Short mmCIF file of C-alpha atoms in Angstrom, two decimals:
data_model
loop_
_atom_site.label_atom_id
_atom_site.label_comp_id
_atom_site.label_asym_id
_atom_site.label_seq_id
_atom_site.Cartn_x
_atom_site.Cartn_y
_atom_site.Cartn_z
CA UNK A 1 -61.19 -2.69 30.14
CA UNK A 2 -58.39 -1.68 27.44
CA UNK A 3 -59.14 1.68 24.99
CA UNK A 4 -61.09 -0.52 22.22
CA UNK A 5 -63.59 -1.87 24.94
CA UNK A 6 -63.70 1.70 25.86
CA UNK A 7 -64.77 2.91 22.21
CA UNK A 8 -67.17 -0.02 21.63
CA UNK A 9 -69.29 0.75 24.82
CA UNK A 10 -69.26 4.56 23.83
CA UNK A 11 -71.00 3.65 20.42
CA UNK A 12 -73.22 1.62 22.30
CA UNK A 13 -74.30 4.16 24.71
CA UNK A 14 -74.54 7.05 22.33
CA UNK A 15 -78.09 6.87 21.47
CA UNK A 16 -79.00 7.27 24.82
CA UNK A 17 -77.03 9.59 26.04
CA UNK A 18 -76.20 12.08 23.34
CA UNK A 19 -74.82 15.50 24.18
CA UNK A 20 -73.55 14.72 27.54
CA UNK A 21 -70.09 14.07 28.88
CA UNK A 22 -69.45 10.56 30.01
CA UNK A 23 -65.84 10.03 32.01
CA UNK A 24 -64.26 6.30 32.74
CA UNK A 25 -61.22 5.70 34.71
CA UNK A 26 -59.41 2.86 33.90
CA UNK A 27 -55.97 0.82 35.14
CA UNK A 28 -54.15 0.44 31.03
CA UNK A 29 -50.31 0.32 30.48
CA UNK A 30 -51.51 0.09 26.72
CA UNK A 31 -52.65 3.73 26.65
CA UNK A 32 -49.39 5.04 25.48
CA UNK A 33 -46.16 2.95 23.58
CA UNK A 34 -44.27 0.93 25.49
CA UNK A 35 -40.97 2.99 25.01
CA UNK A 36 -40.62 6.56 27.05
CA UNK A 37 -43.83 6.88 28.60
CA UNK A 38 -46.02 4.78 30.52
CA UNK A 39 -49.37 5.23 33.02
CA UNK A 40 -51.44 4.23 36.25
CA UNK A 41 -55.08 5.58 36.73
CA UNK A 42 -55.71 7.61 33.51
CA UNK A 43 -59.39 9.21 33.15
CA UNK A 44 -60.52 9.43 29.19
CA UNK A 45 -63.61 11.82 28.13
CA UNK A 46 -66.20 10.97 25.28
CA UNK A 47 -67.97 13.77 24.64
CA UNK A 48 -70.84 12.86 22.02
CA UNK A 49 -73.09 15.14 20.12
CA UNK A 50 -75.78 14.94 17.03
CA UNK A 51 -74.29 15.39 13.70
CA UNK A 52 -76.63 15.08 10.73
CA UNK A 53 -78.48 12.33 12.23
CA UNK A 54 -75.66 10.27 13.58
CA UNK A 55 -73.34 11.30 16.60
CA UNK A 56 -69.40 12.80 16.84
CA UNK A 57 -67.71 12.42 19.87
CA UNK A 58 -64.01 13.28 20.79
CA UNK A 59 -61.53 11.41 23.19
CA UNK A 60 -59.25 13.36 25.45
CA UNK A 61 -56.77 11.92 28.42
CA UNK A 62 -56.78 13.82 31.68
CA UNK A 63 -53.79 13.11 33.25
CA UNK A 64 -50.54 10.94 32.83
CA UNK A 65 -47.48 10.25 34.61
CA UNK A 66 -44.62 12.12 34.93
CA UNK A 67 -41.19 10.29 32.74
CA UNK A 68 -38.73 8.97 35.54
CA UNK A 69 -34.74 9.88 34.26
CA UNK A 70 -34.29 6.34 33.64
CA UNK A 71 -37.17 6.69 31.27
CA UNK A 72 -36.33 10.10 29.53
CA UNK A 73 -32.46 8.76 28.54
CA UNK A 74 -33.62 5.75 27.42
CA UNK A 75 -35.69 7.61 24.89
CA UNK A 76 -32.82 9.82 24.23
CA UNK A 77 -30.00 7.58 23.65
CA UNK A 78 -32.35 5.35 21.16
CA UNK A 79 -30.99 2.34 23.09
CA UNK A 80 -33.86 0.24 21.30
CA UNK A 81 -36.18 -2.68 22.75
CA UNK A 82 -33.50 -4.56 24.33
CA UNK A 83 -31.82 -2.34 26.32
CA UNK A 84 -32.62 0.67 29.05
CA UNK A 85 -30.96 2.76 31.34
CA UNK A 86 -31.05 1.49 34.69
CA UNK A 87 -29.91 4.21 37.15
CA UNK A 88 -28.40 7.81 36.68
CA UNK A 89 -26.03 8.70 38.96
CA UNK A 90 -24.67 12.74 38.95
CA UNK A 91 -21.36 12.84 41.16
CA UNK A 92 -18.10 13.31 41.87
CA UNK A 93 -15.75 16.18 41.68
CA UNK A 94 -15.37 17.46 39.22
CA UNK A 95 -19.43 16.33 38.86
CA UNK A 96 -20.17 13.99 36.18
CA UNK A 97 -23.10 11.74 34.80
CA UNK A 98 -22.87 8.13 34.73
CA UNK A 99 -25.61 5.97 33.11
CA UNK A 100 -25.98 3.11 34.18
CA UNK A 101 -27.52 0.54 31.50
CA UNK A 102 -29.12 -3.33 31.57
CA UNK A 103 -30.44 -5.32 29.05
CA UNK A 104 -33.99 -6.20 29.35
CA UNK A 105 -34.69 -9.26 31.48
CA UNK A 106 -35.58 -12.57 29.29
CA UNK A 107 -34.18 -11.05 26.19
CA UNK A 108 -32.54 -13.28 23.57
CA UNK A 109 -30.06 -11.95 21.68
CA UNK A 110 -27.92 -12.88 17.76
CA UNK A 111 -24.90 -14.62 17.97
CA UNK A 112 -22.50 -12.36 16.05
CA UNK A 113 -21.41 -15.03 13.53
CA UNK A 114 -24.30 -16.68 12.25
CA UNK A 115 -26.98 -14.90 13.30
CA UNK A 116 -28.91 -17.30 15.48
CA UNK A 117 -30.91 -16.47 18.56
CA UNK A 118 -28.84 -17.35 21.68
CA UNK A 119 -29.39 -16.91 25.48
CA UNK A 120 -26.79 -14.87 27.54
CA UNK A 121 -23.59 -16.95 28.76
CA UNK A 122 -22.64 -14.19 30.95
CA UNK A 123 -21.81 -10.52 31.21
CA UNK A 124 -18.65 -7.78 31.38
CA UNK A 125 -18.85 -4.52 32.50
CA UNK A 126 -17.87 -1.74 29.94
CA UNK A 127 -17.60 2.09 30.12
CA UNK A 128 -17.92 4.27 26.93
CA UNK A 129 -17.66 8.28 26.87
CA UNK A 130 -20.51 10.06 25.38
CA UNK A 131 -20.81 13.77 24.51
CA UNK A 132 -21.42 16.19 27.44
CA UNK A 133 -24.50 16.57 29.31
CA UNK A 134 -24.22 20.36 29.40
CA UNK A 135 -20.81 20.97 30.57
CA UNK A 136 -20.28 17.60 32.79
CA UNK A 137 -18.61 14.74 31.56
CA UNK A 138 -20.91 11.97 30.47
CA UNK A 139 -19.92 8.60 30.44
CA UNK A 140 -22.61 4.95 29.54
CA UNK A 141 -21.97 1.91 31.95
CA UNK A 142 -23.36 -1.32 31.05
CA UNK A 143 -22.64 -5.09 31.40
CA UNK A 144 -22.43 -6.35 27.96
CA UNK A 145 -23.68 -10.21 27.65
CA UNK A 146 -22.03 -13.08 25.82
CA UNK A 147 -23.86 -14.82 24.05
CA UNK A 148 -23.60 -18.91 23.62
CA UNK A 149 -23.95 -20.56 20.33
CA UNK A 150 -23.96 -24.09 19.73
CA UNK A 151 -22.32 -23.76 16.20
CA UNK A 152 -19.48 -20.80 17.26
CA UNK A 153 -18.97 -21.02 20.91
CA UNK A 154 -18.77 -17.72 22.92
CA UNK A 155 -19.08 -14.10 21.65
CA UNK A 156 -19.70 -11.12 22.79
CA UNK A 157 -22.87 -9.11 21.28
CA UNK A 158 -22.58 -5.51 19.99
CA UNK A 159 -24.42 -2.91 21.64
CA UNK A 160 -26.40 -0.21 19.58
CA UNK A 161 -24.35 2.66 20.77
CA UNK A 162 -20.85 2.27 20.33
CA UNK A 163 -18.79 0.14 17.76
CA UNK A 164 -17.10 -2.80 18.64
CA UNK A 165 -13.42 -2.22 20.42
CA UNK A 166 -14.54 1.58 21.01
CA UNK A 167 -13.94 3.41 24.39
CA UNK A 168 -16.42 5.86 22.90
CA UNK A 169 -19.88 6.06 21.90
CA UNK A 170 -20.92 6.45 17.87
CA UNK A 171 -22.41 10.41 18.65
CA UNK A 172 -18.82 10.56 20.39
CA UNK A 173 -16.89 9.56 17.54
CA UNK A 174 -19.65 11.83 14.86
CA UNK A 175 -18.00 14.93 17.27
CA UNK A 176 -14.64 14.31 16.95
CA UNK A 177 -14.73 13.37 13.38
CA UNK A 178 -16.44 16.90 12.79
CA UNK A 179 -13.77 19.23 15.08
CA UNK A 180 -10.75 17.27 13.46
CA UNK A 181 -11.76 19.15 10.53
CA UNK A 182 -11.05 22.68 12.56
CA UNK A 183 -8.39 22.46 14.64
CA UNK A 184 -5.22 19.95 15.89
CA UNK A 185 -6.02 16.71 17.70
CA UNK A 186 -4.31 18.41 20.81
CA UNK A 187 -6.34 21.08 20.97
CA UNK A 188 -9.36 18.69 20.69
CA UNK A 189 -7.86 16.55 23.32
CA UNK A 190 -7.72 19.88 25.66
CA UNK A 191 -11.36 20.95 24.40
CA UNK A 192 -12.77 17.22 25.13
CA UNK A 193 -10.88 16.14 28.26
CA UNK A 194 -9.38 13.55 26.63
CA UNK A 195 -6.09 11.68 26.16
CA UNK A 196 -5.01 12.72 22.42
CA UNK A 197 -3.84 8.65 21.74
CA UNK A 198 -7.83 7.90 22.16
CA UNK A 199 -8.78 10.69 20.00
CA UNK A 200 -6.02 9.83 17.59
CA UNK A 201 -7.50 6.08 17.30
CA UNK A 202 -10.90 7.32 16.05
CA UNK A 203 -9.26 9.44 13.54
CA UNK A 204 -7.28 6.42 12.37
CA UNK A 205 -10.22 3.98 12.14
CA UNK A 206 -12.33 6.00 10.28
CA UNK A 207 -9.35 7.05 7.74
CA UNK A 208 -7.77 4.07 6.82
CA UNK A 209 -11.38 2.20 6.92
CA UNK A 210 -12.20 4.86 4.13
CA UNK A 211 -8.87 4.77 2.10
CA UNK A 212 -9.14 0.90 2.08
CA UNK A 213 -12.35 1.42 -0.12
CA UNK A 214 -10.98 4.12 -2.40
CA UNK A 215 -11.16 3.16 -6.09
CA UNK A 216 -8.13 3.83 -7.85
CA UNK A 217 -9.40 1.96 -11.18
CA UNK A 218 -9.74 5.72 -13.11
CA UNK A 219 -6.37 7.21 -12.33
CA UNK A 220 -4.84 7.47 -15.35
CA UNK A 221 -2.07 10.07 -14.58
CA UNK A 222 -0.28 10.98 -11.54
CA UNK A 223 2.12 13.12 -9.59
CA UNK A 224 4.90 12.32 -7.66
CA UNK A 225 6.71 14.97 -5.08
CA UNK A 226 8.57 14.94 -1.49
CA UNK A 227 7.76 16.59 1.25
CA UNK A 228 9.48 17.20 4.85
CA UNK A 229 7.67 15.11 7.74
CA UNK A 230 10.15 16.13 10.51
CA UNK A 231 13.10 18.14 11.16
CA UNK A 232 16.83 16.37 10.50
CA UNK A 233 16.12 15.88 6.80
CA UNK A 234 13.20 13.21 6.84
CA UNK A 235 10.57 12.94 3.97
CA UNK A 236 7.84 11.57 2.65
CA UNK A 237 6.84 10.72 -1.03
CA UNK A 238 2.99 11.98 -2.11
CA UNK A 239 1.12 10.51 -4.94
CA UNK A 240 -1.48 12.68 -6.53
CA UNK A 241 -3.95 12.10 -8.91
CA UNK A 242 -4.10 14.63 -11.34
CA UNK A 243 -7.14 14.12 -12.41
CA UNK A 244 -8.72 16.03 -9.14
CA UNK A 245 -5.91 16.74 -7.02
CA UNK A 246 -7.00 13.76 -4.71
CA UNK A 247 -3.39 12.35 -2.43
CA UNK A 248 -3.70 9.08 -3.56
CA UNK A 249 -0.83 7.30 -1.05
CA UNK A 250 1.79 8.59 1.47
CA UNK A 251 4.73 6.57 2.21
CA UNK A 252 8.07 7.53 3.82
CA UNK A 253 10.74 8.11 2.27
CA UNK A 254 11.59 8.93 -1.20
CA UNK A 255 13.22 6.80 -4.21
CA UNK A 256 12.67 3.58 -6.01
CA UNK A 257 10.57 1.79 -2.85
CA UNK A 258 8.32 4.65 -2.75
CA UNK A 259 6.96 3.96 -6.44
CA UNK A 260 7.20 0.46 -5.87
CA UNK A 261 4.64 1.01 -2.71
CA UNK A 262 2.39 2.68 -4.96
CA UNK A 263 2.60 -0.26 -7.72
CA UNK A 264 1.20 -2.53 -4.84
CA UNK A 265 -1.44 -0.82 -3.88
CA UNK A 266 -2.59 0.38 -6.82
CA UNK A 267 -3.45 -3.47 -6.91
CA UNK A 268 -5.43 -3.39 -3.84
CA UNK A 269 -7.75 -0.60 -4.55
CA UNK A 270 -8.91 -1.79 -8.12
CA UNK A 271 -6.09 -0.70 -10.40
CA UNK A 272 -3.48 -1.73 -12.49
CA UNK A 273 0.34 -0.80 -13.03
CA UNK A 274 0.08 -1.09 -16.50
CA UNK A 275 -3.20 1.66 -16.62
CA UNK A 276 -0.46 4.43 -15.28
CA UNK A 277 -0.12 6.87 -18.60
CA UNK A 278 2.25 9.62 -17.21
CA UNK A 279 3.88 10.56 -13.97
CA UNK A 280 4.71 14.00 -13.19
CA UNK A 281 8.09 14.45 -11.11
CA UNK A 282 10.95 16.32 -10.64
CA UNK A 283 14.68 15.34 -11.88
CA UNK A 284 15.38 12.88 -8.91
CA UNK A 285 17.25 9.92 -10.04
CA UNK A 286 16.06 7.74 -7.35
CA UNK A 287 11.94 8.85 -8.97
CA UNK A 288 13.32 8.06 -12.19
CA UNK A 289 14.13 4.53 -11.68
CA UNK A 290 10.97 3.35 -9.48
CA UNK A 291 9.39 4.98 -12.40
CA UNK A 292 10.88 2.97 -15.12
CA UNK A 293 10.90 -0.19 -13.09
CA UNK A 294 7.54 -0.17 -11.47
CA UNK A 295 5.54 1.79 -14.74
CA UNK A 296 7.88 1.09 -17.98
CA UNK A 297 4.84 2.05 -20.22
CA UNK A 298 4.26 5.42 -18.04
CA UNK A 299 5.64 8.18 -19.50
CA UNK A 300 7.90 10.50 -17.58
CA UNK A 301 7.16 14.18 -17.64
CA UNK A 302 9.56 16.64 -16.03
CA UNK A 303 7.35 19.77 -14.40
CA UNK A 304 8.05 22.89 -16.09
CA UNK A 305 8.15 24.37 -12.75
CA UNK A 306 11.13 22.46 -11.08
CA UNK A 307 13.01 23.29 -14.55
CA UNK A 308 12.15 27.23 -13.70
CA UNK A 309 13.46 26.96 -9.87
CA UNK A 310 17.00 25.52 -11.80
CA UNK A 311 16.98 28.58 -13.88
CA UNK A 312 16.43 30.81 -11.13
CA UNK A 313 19.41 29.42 -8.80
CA UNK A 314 21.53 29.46 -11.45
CA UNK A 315 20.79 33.42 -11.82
CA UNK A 316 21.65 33.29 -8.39
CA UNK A 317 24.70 31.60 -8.58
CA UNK A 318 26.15 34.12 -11.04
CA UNK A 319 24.62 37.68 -8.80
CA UNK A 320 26.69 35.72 -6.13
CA UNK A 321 29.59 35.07 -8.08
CA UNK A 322 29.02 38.94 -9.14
CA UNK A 323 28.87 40.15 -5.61
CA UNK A 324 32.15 38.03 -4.47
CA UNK A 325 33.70 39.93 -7.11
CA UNK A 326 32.98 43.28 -5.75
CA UNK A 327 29.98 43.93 -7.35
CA UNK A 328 27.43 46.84 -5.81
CA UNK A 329 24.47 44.12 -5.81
CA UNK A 330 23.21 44.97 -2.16
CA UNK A 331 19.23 45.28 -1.89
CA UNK A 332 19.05 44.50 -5.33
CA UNK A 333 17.49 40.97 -4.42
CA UNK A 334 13.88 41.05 -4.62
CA UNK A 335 14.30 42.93 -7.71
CA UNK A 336 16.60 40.03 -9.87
CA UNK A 337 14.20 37.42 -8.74
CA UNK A 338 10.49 36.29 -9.98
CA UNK A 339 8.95 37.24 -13.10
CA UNK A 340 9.27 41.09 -14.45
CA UNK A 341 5.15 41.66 -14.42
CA UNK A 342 4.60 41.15 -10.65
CA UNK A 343 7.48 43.63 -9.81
CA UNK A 344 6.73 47.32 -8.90
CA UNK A 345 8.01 49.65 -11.49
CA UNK A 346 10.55 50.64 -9.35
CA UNK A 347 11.99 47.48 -8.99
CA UNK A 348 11.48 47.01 -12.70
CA UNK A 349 13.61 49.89 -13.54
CA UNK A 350 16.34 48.55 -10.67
CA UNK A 351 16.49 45.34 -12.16
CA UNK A 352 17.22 46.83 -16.14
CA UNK A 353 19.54 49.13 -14.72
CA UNK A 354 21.71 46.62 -13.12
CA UNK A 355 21.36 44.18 -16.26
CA UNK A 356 22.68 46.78 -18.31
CA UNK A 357 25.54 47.61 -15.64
CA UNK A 358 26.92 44.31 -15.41
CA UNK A 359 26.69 42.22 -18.58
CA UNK A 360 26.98 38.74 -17.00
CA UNK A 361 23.92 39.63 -14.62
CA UNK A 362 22.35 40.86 -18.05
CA UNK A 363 23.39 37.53 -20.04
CA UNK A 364 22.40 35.37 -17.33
CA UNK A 365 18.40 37.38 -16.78
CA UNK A 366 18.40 36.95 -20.55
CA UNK A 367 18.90 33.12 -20.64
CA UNK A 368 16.49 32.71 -17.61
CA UNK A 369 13.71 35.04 -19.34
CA UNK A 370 14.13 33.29 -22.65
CA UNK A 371 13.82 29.65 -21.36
CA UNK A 372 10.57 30.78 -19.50
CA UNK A 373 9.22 32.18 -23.08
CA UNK A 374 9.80 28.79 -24.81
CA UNK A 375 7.14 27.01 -22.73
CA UNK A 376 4.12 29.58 -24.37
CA UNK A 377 5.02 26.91 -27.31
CA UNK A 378 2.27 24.42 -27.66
CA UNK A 379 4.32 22.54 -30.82
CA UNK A 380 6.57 20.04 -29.63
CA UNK A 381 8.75 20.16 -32.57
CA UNK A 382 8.87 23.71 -32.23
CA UNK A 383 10.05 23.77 -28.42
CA UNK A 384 12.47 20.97 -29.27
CA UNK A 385 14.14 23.20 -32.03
CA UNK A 386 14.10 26.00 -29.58
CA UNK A 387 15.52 24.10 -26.55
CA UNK A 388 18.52 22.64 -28.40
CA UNK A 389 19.11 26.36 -29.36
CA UNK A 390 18.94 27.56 -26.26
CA UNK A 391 21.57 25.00 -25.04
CA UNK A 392 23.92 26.32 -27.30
CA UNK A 393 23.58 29.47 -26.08
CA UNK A 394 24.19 28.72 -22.38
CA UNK A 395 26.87 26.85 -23.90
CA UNK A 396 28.65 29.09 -25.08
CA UNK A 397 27.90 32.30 -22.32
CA UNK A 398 31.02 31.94 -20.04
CA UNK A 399 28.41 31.24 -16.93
CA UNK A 400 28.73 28.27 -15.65
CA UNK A 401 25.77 27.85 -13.58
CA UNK A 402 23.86 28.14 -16.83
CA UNK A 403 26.32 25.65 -18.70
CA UNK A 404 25.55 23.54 -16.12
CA UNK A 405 21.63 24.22 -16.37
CA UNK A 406 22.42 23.29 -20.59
CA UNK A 407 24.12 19.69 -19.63
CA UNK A 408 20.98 18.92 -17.65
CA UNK A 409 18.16 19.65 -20.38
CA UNK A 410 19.47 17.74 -22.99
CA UNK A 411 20.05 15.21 -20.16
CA UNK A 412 16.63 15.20 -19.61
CA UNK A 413 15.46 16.25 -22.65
CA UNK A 414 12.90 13.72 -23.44
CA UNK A 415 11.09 14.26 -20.11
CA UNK A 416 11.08 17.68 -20.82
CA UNK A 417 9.48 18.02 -23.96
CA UNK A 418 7.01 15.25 -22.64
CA UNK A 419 5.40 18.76 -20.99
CA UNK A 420 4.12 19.85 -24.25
CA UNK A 421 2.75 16.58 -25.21
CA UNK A 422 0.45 15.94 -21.91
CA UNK A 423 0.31 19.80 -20.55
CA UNK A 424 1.56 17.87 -16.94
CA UNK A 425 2.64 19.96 -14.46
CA UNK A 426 3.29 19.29 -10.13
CA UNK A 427 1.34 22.39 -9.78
CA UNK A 428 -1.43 20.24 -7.90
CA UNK A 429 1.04 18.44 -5.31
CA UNK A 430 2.80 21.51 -4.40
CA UNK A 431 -0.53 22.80 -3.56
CA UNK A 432 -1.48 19.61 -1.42
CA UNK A 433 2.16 19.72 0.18
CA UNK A 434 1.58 23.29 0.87
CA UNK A 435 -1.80 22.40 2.74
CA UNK A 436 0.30 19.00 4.50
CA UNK A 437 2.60 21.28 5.61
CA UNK A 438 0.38 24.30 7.36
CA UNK A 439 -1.10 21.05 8.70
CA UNK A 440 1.97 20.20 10.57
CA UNK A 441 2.80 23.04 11.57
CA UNK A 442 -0.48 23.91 13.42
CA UNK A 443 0.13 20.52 14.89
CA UNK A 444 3.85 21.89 16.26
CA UNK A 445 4.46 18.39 14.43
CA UNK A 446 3.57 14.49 14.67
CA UNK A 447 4.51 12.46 17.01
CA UNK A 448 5.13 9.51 14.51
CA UNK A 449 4.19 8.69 10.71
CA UNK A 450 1.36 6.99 10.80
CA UNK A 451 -0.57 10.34 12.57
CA UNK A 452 0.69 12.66 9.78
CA UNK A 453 -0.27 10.35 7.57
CA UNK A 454 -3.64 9.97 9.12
CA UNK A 455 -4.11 14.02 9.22
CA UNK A 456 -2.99 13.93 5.40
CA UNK A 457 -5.07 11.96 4.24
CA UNK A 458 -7.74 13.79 6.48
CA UNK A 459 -7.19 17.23 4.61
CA UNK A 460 -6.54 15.97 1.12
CA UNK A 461 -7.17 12.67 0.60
CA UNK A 462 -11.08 13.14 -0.59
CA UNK A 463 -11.87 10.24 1.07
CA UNK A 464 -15.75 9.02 2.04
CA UNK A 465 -16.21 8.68 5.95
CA UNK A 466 -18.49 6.45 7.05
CA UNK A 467 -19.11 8.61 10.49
CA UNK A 468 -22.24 7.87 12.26
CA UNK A 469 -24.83 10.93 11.80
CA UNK A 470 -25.48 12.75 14.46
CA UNK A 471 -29.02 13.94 14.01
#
């Protein structure tokens, strides 16, 4: 007798026995789901009573059996209908807790290609690391069936709890994803138990699954800067997008292939070569020509900041040349570099004094200070005008670091006055290199290119996961 015979004979009895307390015991597994729990001998209670001329009654179960282990991480782990865990096991030194899992007997199950319901050719064992029960090391055993399809031969099914080619369960891979974002893959490795190459292959699927989907089709101007991957004078070339500071593409090296990399797979994630309005770089020859080659329509802007750091070594060139001459220049450092206004006033009085003491030091602060006050200009024409003045003076100022500094502007002149027409600075990648490079250096370094590349692209790259929710 099943719970709806149950609750027909109740209505049928309640006339004649209203107000009392009527108790069956029945043999049901159908009086709870079939997942988690299940029951023997259960006793259920109707208790009826008059209620404006009809009856109420309530239904209440007594008693029901206690979850086996098997039972309660089934329901944990979600493993759905087809699978269950078999046998717990809690062993070993140090102690750890293997689960032991089976697919349900009879169970059909998809092919993987097309879809089709297909009995099980045969089985092989796998073992995948799930997060810690408590502080033990938990780990899911199961046999995994292969499944025989008429139309595509052999192939093995995917299980519900860990991707396919993964050593590690999907909650697994959620944690490391989320403690990559606070602290090295080493130290991860030491907090997890776990060889860093294993960690450092979740961290690479999930990346490069998520750059492969970017959508570049937007970026409209970029920046272009180097940055040191390792000691012994090897770099890297960053692509930004200036348009929200996202790293677009890392590639090693720096010159005409790195811009060509770019080109190609700008094609790959939706854009175009020809969509590329300006590039922000520095004066490196080999930028210039992978810019001209790979993005003729781009227009090249020279950052107003890398034209600044020129100024300021050749200021330094001349308070060397100054000191080699015998000039009393010790300490006086800090106070000849950087802009006057975030000086001290005692440095600010050190500095005029020693510009009016020597007159090349004073000629050579002047020319610095005045080619920093012709970028407030927002006229073009105007900053032209100004720049080709300027270049006469350092011309003509008997410092040679500085008529060195004139050759180069109206070298690059047309880059330079590009500023002023697009307001496109490397202010952005010098940030993200900054951040690349505290990356690395929390790291104690990479062990190759691809995993600082991976960890850039991490930090900076903006990208959208796809990591399996943990809730």
């Amino acid at each position: 007798m099943g719970p709806l015979h149950l609750f027909r004979f109740s209505l049928e009895q309640a006339s004649l026995r209203a107000g009392k307390v009527t108790v069956f015991c029945v043999e049901s597994p159908l009086l709870v789901p079939r997942q988690g729990l299940s029951t023997g001998k259960s006793c259920w209670s109707f208790v009826l009573e008059p209620a404006g001329g009809g009856f109420a009654f309530w239904v209440t179960v007594d008693s029901i059996r206690r979850m086996t282990p098997e039972e309660l991480f089934t329901a944990a782990l979600g493993l759905g209908r087809q699978w269950r865990v078999a046998q717990c096991r809690f062993e070993g030194e140090p102690k750890r807790l293997e689960l032991r899992l089976e697919h349900v007997p009879g169970e059909h199950f998809e092919c993987p290609v097309c879809k089709a319901s297909c009995g099980i050719h045969d089985t092989i064992e796998r073992r995948w690391r799930h997060m810690n029960f408590f502080q033990y090391r938990c780990e899911l055993v199961a046999k995994v069936p292969r499944t025989w399809c008429r139309t595509d031969g052999v192939h093995q099914v995917p299980v519900p709890w860990a991707r396919e080619g993964s050593g590690f369960t999907l909650m697994m891979e959620a944690l490391v994803m989320l403690l990559s974002a606070e602290m090295p893959v080493e130290a991860m490795a030491d907090l997890l138990d776990e060889h860093d190459t294993r960690l450092w292959r979740v961290l690479m699927h999930y990346v490069e699954q998520a750059h492969a989907k970017s959508d570049w089709s937007a970026v409209r101007r970029i920046a272009v800067d180097d940055t040191s991957s390792r000691s012994g004078r090897r770099y890297v070339t960053n692509v930004l997008d200036d348009e929200n500071s996202r790293l677009l593409l890392m590639v090693e090296g720096r010159g005409v292939q790195a811009l060509g990399a770019f080109a190609e797979a700008l094609a790959l994630h939706g854009g175009d070569p020809s969509q590329i309005e300006a590039i922000a770089m520095d004066m490196s020859t080999s930028y210039i020509k992978g810019a001209t080659k790979h993005f003729p329509q781009a227009t090249i802007v020279f950052d107003k900041f890398h034209l600044m750091v020129l100024a300021g070594k050749a200021l330094e060139e001349v308070r060397h040349q100054l000191q080699r001459e015998g000039a009393q220049l010790k300490g006086a450092m800090w106070s000849l570099r950087g802009n006057v206004w975030n000086l001290s006033k005692e440095r600010q009085a050190q500095r005029k004094d020693l510009c009016r003491q020597y007159t090349q030091l004073g000629r050579a602060m002047s020319l610095r200070e005045t080619l920093q006050a012709i970028y407030a200009n927002s006229d073009r024409q105007l900053a032209e005008a100004e720049l080709r003045w300027w270049c006469g003076w350092a011309a003509r100022s008997r410092l040679w670091p500085f008529r060195h500094l004139a050759q180069t502007v109206r070298q690059y002149l047309d880059g330079i006055l590009a500023y002023f027409d697009t307001k496109l600075t490397s202010g952005a990648i010098e940030a993200v290199n900054g951040i690349i490079q505290l990356a690395k250096r929390m790291a104690r370094g990479f062990r190759n290119f691809v995993y600082f590349r991976t960890a850039a692209y991490l930090r900076v790259g903006q990208l959208n996961l796809d990591v399996p929710n943990m809730s």
